[in-house]
Amino acid sequence: MATRLVQINMKAQDDTALGRFWAEALGWGVDSEGPGVTNLEPVGFAYPDPTAVCIDLVARPEPKTGKNRVHVDLATTSKAHQEELVARLKGLGATLADVGQGDVPWTVMADPEGNEFCVLEPRPVYRGTGPIAAVVVDCADPREMARFWDEAIDWTLHEVADDHATMRSAQGVGPYLEFVRTPDTKSGWNRVHLDISPYRGDDPAAEKARLLALGATDAGVDPSAISWTVLADLEGNEFCLLSPR
């Protein structure tokens, strides 16, 4: 059995407006599975596919407080492209953000609801990832997080160090999943989290049991009103185990 990372879930006070921003930012299409949910994926995309990690925006009334522990890094192909992208994103409503990054070659920004993201300088490793270079998770112990997620999903571990770890789809396509050591501690529910899915024909209950055996914990969400399972990883970051697709 195995799962794969299929999307990130982002809470939004206005999922429609924030969805428009991210669709324009990424050049993706917009859809909706119901009121309060906006789905973003590449135009012509056949979900789920490792060439992209999609985005679901779900309406929630709570405002953002504090820095998100999960964010996306956007890829660029040249310094000029990076500058053009930053300018275009500002025109869409993004702002520059200071998260204590200091003098770095990438640009830290925030979307219209304050969710942080980075516009990276051109890096050869991210050629061919699509507009999202990486989904980045802040953590205290990248090595342990990489150990858990390496067993939880069928992605390939590329690099592990004390301060960072990186993974990518076994097919070598799409964005990376990265764990970066940060001094911040988790407080409250994550506004952005990972969604993973078993493969068609797999048993969700067995997959939940496997993840719990690896060190995941039950996040304590009442399962009676939802069709997915909410768990938490080794550092308490919530993630959803979706139905097989």
PDB file of C-alpha atoms in Angstrom, residues 139 141-150 160-161 165 214 234-235:
ATOM      1  CA  CYS A 139       9.601  21.781  11.068  1.00  0.00           C
ATOM      2  CA  ASP A 141      13.494  17.970  12.744  1.00  0.00           C
ATOM      3  CA  PRO A 142      13.748  17.561   8.954  1.00  0.00           C
ATOM      4  CA  ARG A 143      15.376  14.144   9.279  1.00  0.00           C
ATOM      5  CA  GLU A 144      12.499  12.668  11.268  1.00  0.00           C
ATOM      6  CA  MET A 145       9.898  14.357   9.103  1.00  0.00           C
ATOM      7  CA  ALA A 146      11.586  12.968   5.993  1.00  0.00           C
ATOM      8  CA  ARG A 147      11.652   9.493   7.548  1.00  0.00           C
ATOM      9  CA  PHE A 148       7.922   9.616   8.234  1.00  0.00           C
ATOM     10  CA  TRP A 149       6.866  11.075   4.887  1.00  0.00           C
ATOM     11  CA  ASP A 150       9.231   8.798   2.952  1.00  0.00           C
ATOM     12  CA  VAL A 160      18.360  14.720   3.873  1.00  0.00           C
ATOM     13  CA  ALA A 161      20.368  16.988   6.160  1.00  0.00           C
ATOM     14  CA  ALA A 165      15.124  17.427   3.398  1.00  0.00           C
ATOM     15  CA  LEU A 214       4.340   4.978  11.255  1.00  0.00           C
ATOM     16  CA  LEU A 234       5.117  13.591  13.839  1.00  0.00           C
ATOM     17  CA  GLU A 235       5.156  17.328  14.622  1.00  0.00           C
TER      18      GLU A 235
END
